[in-house]
Short mmCIF file of C-alpha atoms in Angstrom, two decimals:
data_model
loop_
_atom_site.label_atom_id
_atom_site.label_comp_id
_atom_site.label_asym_id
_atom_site.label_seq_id
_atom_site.Cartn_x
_atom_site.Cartn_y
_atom_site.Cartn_z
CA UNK A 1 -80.90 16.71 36.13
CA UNK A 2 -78.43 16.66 39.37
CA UNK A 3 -80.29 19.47 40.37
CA UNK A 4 -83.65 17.61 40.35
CA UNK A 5 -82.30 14.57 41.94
CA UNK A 6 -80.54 16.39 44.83
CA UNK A 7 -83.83 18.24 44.98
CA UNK A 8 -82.28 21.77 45.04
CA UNK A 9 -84.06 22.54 41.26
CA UNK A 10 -84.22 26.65 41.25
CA UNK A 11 -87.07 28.17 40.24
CA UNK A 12 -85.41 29.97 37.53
CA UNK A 13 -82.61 29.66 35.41
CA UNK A 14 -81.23 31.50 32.70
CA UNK A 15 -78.75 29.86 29.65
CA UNK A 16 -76.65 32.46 27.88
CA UNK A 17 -74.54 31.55 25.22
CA UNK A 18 -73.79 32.60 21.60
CA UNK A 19 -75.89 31.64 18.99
CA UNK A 20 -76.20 28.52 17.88
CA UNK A 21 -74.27 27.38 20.69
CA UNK A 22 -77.26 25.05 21.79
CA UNK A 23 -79.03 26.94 24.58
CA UNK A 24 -82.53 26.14 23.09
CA UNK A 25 -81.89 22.59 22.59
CA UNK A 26 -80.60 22.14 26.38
CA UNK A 27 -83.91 24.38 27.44
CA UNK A 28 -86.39 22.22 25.65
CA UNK A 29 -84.68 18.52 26.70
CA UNK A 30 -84.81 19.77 30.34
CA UNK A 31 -88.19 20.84 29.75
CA UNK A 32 -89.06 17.59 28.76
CA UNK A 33 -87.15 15.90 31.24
CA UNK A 34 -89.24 18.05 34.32
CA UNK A 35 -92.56 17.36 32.02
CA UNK A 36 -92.29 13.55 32.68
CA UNK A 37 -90.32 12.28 29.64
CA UNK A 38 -88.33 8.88 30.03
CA UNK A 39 -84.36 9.27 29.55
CA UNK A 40 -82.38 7.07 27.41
CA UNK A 41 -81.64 5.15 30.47
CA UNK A 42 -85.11 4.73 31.55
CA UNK A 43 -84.86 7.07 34.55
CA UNK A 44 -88.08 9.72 34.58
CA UNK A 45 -89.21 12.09 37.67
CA UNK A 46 -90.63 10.37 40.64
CA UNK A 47 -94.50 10.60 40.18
CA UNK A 48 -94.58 9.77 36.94
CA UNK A 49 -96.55 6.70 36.17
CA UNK A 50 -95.88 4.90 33.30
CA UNK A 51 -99.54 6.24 31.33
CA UNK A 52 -98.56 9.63 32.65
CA UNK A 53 -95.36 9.16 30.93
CA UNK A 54 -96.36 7.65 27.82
CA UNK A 55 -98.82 10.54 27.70
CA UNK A 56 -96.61 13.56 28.12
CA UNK A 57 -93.62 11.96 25.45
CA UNK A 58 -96.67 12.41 22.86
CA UNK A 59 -97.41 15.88 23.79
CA UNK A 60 -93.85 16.85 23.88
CA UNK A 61 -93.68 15.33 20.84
CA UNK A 62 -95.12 18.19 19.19
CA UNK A 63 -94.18 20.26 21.86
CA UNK A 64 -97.87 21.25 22.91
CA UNK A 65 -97.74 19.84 26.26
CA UNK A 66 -100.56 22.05 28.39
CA UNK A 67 -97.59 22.53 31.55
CA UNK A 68 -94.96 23.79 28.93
CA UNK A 69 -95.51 27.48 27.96
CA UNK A 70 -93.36 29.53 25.68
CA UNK A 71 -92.58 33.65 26.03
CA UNK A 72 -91.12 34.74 22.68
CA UNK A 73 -90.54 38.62 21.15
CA UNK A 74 -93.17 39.17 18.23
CA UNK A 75 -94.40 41.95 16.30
CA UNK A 76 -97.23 43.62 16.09
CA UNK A 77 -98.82 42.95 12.24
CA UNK A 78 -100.06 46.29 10.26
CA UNK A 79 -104.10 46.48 10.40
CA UNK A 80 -103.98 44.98 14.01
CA UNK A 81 -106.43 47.02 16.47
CA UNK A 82 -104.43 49.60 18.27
CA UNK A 83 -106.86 48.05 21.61
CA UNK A 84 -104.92 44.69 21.07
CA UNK A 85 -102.67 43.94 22.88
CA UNK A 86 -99.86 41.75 21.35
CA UNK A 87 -98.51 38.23 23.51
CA UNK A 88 -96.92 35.29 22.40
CA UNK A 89 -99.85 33.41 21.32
CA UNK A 90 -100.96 35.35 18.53
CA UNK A 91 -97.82 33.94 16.73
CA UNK A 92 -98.72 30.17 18.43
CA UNK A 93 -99.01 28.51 15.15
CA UNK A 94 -95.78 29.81 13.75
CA UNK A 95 -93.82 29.44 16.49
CA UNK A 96 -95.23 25.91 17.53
CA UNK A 97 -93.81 25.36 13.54
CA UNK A 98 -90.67 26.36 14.03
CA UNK A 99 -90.13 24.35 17.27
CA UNK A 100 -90.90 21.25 15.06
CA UNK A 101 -88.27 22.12 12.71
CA UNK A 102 -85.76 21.59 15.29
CA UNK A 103 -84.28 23.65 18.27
CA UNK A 104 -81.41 25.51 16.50
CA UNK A 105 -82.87 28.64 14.96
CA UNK A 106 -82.15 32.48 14.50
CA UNK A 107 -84.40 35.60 15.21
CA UNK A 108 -84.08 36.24 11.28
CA UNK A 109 -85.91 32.56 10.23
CA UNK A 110 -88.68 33.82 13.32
CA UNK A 111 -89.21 37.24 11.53
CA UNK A 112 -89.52 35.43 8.14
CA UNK A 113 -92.34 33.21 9.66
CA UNK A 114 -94.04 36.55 10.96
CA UNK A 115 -93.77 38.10 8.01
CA UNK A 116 -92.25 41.25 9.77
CA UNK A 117 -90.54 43.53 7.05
CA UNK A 118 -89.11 45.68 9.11
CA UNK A 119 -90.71 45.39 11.99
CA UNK A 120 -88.39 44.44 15.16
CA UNK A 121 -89.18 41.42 17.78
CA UNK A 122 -90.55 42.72 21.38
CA UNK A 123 -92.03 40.73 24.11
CA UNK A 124 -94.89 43.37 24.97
CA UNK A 125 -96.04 44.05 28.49
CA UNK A 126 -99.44 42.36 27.87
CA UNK A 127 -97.28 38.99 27.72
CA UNK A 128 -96.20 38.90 31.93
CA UNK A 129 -99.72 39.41 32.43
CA UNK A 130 -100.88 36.69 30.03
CA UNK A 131 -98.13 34.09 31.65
CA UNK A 132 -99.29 35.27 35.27
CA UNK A 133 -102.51 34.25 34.29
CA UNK A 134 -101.44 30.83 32.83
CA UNK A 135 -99.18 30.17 35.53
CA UNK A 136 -101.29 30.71 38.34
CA UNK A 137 -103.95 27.38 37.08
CA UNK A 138 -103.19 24.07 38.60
CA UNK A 139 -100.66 21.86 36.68
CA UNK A 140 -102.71 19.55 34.48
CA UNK A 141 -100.46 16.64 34.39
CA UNK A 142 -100.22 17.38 38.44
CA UNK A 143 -96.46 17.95 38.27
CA UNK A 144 -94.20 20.99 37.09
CA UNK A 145 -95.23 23.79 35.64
CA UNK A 146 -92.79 25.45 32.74
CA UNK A 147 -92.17 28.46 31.35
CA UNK A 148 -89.38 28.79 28.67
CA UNK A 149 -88.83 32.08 27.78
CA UNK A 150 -86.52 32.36 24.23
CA UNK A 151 -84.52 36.20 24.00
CA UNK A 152 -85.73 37.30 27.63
CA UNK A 153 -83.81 40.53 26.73
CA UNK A 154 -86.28 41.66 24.12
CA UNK A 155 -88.77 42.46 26.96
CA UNK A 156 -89.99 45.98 26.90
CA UNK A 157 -89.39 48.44 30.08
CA UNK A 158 -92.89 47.66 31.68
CA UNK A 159 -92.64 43.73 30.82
CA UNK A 160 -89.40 42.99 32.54
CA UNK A 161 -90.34 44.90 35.61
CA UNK A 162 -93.81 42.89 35.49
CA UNK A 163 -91.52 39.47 34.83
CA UNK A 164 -89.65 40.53 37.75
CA UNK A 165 -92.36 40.18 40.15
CA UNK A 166 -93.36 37.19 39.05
CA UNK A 167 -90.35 35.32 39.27
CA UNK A 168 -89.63 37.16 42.85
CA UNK A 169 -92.93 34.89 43.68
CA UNK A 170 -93.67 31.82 41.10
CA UNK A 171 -96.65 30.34 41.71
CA UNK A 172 -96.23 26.70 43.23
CA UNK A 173 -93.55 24.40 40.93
CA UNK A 174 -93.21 26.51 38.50
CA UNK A 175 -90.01 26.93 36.37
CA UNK A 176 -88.35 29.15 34.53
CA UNK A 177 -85.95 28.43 31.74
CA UNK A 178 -84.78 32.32 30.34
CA UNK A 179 -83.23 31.28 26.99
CA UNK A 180 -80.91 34.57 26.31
CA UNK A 181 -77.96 35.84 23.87
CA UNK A 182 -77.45 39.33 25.27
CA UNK A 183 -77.79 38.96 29.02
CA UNK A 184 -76.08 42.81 29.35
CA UNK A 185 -80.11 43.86 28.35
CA UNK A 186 -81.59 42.23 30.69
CA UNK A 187 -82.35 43.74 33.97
CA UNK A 188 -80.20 43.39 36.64
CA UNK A 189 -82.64 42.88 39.26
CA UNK A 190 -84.21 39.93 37.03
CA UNK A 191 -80.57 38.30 36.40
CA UNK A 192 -79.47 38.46 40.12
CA UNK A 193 -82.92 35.67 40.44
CA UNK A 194 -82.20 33.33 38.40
CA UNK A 195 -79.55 30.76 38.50
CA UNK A 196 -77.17 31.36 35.62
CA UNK A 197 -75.41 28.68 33.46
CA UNK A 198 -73.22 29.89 30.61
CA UNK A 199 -73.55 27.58 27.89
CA UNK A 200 -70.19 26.99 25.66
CA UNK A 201 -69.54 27.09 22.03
CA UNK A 202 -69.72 23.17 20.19
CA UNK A 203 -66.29 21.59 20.15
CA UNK A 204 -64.88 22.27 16.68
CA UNK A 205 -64.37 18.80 16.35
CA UNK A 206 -68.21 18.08 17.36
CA UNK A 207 -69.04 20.04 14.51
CA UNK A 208 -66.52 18.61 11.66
CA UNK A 209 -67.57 15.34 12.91
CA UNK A 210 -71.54 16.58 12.16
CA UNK A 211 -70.96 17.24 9.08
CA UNK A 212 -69.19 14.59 7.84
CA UNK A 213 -71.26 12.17 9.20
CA UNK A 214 -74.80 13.89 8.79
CA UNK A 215 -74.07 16.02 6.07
CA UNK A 216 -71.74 13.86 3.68
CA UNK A 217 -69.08 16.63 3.56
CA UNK A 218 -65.53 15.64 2.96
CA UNK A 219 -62.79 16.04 5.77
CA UNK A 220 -61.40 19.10 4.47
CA UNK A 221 -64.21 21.36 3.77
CA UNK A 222 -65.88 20.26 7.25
CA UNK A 223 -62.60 21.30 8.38
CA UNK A 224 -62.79 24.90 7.23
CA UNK A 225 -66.28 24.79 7.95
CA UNK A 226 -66.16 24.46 11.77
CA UNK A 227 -63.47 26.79 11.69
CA UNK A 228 -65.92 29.49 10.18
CA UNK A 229 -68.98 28.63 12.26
CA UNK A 230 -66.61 29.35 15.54
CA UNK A 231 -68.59 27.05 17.76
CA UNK A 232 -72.15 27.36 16.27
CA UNK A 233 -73.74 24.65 14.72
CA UNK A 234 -76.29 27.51 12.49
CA UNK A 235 -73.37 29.28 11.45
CA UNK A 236 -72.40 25.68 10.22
CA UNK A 237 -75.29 24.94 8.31
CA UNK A 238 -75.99 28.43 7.02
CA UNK A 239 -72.77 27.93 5.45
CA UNK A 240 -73.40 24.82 3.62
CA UNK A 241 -77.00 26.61 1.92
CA UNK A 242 -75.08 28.20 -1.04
CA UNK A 243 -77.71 30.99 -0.37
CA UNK A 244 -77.18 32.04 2.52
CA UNK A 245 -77.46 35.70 4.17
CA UNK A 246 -73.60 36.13 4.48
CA UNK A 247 -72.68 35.97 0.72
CA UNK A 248 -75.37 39.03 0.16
CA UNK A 249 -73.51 40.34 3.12
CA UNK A 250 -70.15 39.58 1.84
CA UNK A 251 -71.14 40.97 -1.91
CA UNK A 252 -72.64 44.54 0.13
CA UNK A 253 -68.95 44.67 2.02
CA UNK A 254 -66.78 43.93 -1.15
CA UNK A 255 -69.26 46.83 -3.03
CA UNK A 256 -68.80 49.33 -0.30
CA UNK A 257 -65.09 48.81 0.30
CA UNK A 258 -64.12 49.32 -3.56
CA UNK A 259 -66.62 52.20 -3.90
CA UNK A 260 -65.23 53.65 -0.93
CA UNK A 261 -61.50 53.31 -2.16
CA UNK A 262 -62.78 54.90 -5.58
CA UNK A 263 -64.20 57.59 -4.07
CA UNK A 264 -67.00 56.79 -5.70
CA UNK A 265 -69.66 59.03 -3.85
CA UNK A 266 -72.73 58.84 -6.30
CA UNK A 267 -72.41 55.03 -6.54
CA UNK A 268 -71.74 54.86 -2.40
CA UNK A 269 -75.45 57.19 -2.01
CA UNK A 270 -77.14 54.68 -4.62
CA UNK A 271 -75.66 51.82 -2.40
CA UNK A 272 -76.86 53.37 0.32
CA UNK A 273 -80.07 53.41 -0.50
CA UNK A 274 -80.01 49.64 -1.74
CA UNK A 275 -79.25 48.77 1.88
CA UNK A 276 -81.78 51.33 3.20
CA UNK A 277 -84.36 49.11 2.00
CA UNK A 278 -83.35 46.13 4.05
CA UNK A 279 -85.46 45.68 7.46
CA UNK A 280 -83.60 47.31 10.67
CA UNK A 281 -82.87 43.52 12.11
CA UNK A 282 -81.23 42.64 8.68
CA UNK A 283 -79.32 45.59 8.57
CA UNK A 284 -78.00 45.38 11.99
CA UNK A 285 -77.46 41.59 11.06
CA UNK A 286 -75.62 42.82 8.19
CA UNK A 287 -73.17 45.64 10.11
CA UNK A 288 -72.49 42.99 13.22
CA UNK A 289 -70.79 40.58 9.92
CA UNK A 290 -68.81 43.82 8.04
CA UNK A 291 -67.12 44.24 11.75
CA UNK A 292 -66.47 40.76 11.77
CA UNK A 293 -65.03 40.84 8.24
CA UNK A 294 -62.93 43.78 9.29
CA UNK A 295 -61.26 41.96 12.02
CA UNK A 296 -60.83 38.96 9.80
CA UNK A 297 -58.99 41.55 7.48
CA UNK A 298 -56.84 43.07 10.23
CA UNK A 299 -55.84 39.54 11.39
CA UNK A 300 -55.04 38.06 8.44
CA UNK A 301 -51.85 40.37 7.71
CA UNK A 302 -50.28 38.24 10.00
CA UNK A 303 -50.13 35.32 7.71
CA UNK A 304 -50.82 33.21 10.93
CA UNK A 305 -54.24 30.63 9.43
CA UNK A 306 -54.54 30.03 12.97
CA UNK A 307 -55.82 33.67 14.07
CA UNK A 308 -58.34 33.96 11.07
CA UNK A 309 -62.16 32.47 10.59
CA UNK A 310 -63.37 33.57 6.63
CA UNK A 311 -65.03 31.17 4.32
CA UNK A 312 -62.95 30.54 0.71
CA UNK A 313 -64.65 33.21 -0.70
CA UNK A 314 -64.31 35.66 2.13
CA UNK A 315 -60.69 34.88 2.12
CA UNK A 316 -60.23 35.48 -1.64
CA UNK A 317 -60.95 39.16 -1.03
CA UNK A 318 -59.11 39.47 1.71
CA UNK A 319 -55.99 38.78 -0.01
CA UNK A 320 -56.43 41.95 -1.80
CA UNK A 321 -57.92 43.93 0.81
CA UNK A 322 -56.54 43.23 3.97
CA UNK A 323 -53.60 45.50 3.49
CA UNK A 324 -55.81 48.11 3.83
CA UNK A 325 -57.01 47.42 7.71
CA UNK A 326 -53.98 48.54 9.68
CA UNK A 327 -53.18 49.58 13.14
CA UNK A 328 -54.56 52.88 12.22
CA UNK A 329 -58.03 52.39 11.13
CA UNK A 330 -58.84 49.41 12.36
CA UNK A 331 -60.24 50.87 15.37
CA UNK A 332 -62.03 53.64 14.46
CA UNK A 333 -64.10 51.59 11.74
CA UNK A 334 -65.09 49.22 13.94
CA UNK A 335 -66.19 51.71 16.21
CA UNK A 336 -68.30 53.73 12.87
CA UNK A 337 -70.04 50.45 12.67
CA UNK A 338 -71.15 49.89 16.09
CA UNK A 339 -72.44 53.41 16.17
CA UNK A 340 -74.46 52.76 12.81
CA UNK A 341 -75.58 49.84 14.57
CA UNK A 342 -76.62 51.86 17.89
CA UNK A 343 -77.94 54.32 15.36
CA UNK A 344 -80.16 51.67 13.26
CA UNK A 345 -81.12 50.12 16.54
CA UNK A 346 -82.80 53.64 17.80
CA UNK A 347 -84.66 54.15 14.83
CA UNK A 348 -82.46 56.73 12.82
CA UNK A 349 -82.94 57.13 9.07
CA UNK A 350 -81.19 53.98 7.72
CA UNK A 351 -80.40 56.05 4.36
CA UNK A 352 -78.53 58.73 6.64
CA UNK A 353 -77.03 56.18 9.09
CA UNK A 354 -75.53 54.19 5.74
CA UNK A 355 -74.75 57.17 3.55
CA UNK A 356 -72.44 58.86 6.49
CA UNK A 357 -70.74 55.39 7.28
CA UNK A 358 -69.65 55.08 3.96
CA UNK A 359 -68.08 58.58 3.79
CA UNK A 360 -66.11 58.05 6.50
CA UNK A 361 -64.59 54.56 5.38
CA UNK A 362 -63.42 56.67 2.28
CA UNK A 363 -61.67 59.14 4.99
CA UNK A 364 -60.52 56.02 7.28
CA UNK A 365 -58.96 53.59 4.48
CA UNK A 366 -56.29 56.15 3.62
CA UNK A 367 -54.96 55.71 6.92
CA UNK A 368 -51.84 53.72 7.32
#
């Protein structure tokens, strides 16, 4: 808001951060803030009369103000017309749902709403074209024009070098808010225009002090909580839903890991093929937690509480397990499961990519 006051407001921006860190949230209040909506202390943009004002708070409301326009990856449904030519607004209703839910959200709960399988999330070229065209009208309200865009790094080859252009030139007070948690994807040319602003993890305390408070959960397991959500208020609350993704995760890991130790290669292809059937963004999902499980387990030898993040249950393994990631295999499975990742990422036959992971973890935990 400095920015706007000192009137030196770029005309785009991009928040990186990890998830859950709060990126969204800080996109959509300064959104708001540009769009005309009061502040807590009264203060609103100069121009803004008080029906104008009363006027936009109701549209931002439920976030279908006609100056605020959102970019998001989506997927391209099975049956749709191969002359079609997928942007965000197909998924409008769905997304304009999931805004209303609150600002903290993961690509997984998107990909649930659009029923994607295993589909994976793209922002398609036809989508610069369709903002260019949105953009270029007259602001309604007669003020800023904005243009969040959530996972900018999701745009295909021939959408970020359309986006580029764009931003090089906005059309007159227009903003651009680039939402993103893998900046390294995005192209260079398109970071070096914006104005970047790193957003940090929640305070640990922030987070105990959330859940106590708004959740009703006692001092100690908020405690451990905020310790396991590492500065993400998701993580946090994914914890707390006694279903949540990470104890399937957690279960896959512990049955791998003991197969794999057994030798077990008959029950390690049948596992395989179990996981096979996940979509590609779960499984990735699901090989970015075994490498953080396996540094958990490599750090916990020390005996120092202070070096490890693992929920109870994680932790009950792990004092069984942990022995068994040492100095000398530590690396080199971490490494398997980034290349499975690369591998799963680039299309490769998930049974294949899963099948020769495991083999190799029965070579690699007899290291020591």
């Amino acid at each position: 808001m400095q920015m706007t006051d000192e009137n030196r407001l770029p005309h785009a921006l991009l928040l990186c951060g990890p998830m859950g860190c709060g990126k969204m949230a800080l996109a959509m209040a300064f959104a708001s803030y540009l769009l005309g909506e009061r502040q807590e202390d009264g203060r609103q943009l100069p121009g803004f009369n008080t029906q104008l004002t009363t006027n936009a708070e109701a549209m931002l409301k439920k976030w279908q103000h006609p100056d605020l326009h959102f970019s998001y990856p989506v997927i391209k449904p099975k049956g749709t017309s191969a002359d079609h030519k997928m942007v965000s607004d197909d998924f409008a209703k769905e997304w304009n749902q999931l805004l209303m839910e609150g600002p903290y959200f993961t690509i997984d709960q998107w990909l649930t709403l659009m029923n994607a399988d295993n589909q994976q999330a793209v922002i398609y070229e036809a989508e610069s074209d369709e903002l260019n065209r949105k953009l270029s009208l007259k602001s309604s309200m007669g003020g800023y024009k904005v243009c969040i865009v959530w996972l900018p790094e999701r745009m295909n080859q021939t959408c970020a070098n359309k986006m580029l252009k764009l931003i090089e030139e906005p059309p007159t007070q227009t903003v651009f808010i680039m939402v993103s948690e893998e900046p390294e994807k995005i192209l260079e040319t398109i970071i070096s225009r914006t104005q970047r602003i790193d957003v940090k993890k929640t305070d640990q305390g922030a987070i105990e002090k959330a859940l106590t408070e708004r959740r009703g959960i006692d001092a100690a397991s908020a405690q451990r909580l905020a310790r396991v959500a590492n500065g993400s208020w998701l993580k946090a609350l994914e914890e707390l839903d006694s279903g949540n993704e990470n104890r399937l995760f957690l279960d896959m890991f512990i049955m791998m890991m003991r197969l794999a130790w057994q030798r077990n290669v008959k029950d390690l292809k049948k596992w395989s093929e179990l996981v096979s059937g996940y979509g590609r963004e779960k499984q990735r999902r699901m090989l970015t937690y075994f490498m953080r499980l396996v540094r958990e387990n490599f750090m916990y030898n020390f005996h120092n509480p202070e070096l490890c993040y693992m929920t109870q249950e994680e932790e009950n393994f792990a004092r069984n397990f942990a022995r068994f990631i040492n100095e000398a295999n530590v690396i080199e499975i971490s490494e398997l499961m980034q290349r499975a990742i690369r591998d799963i990422g680039q299309n490769a036959n998930p049974k294949i990519v899963f099948f020769d992971m495991a083999l190799n973890i029965i070579v690699l935990l007899l290291k020591k």
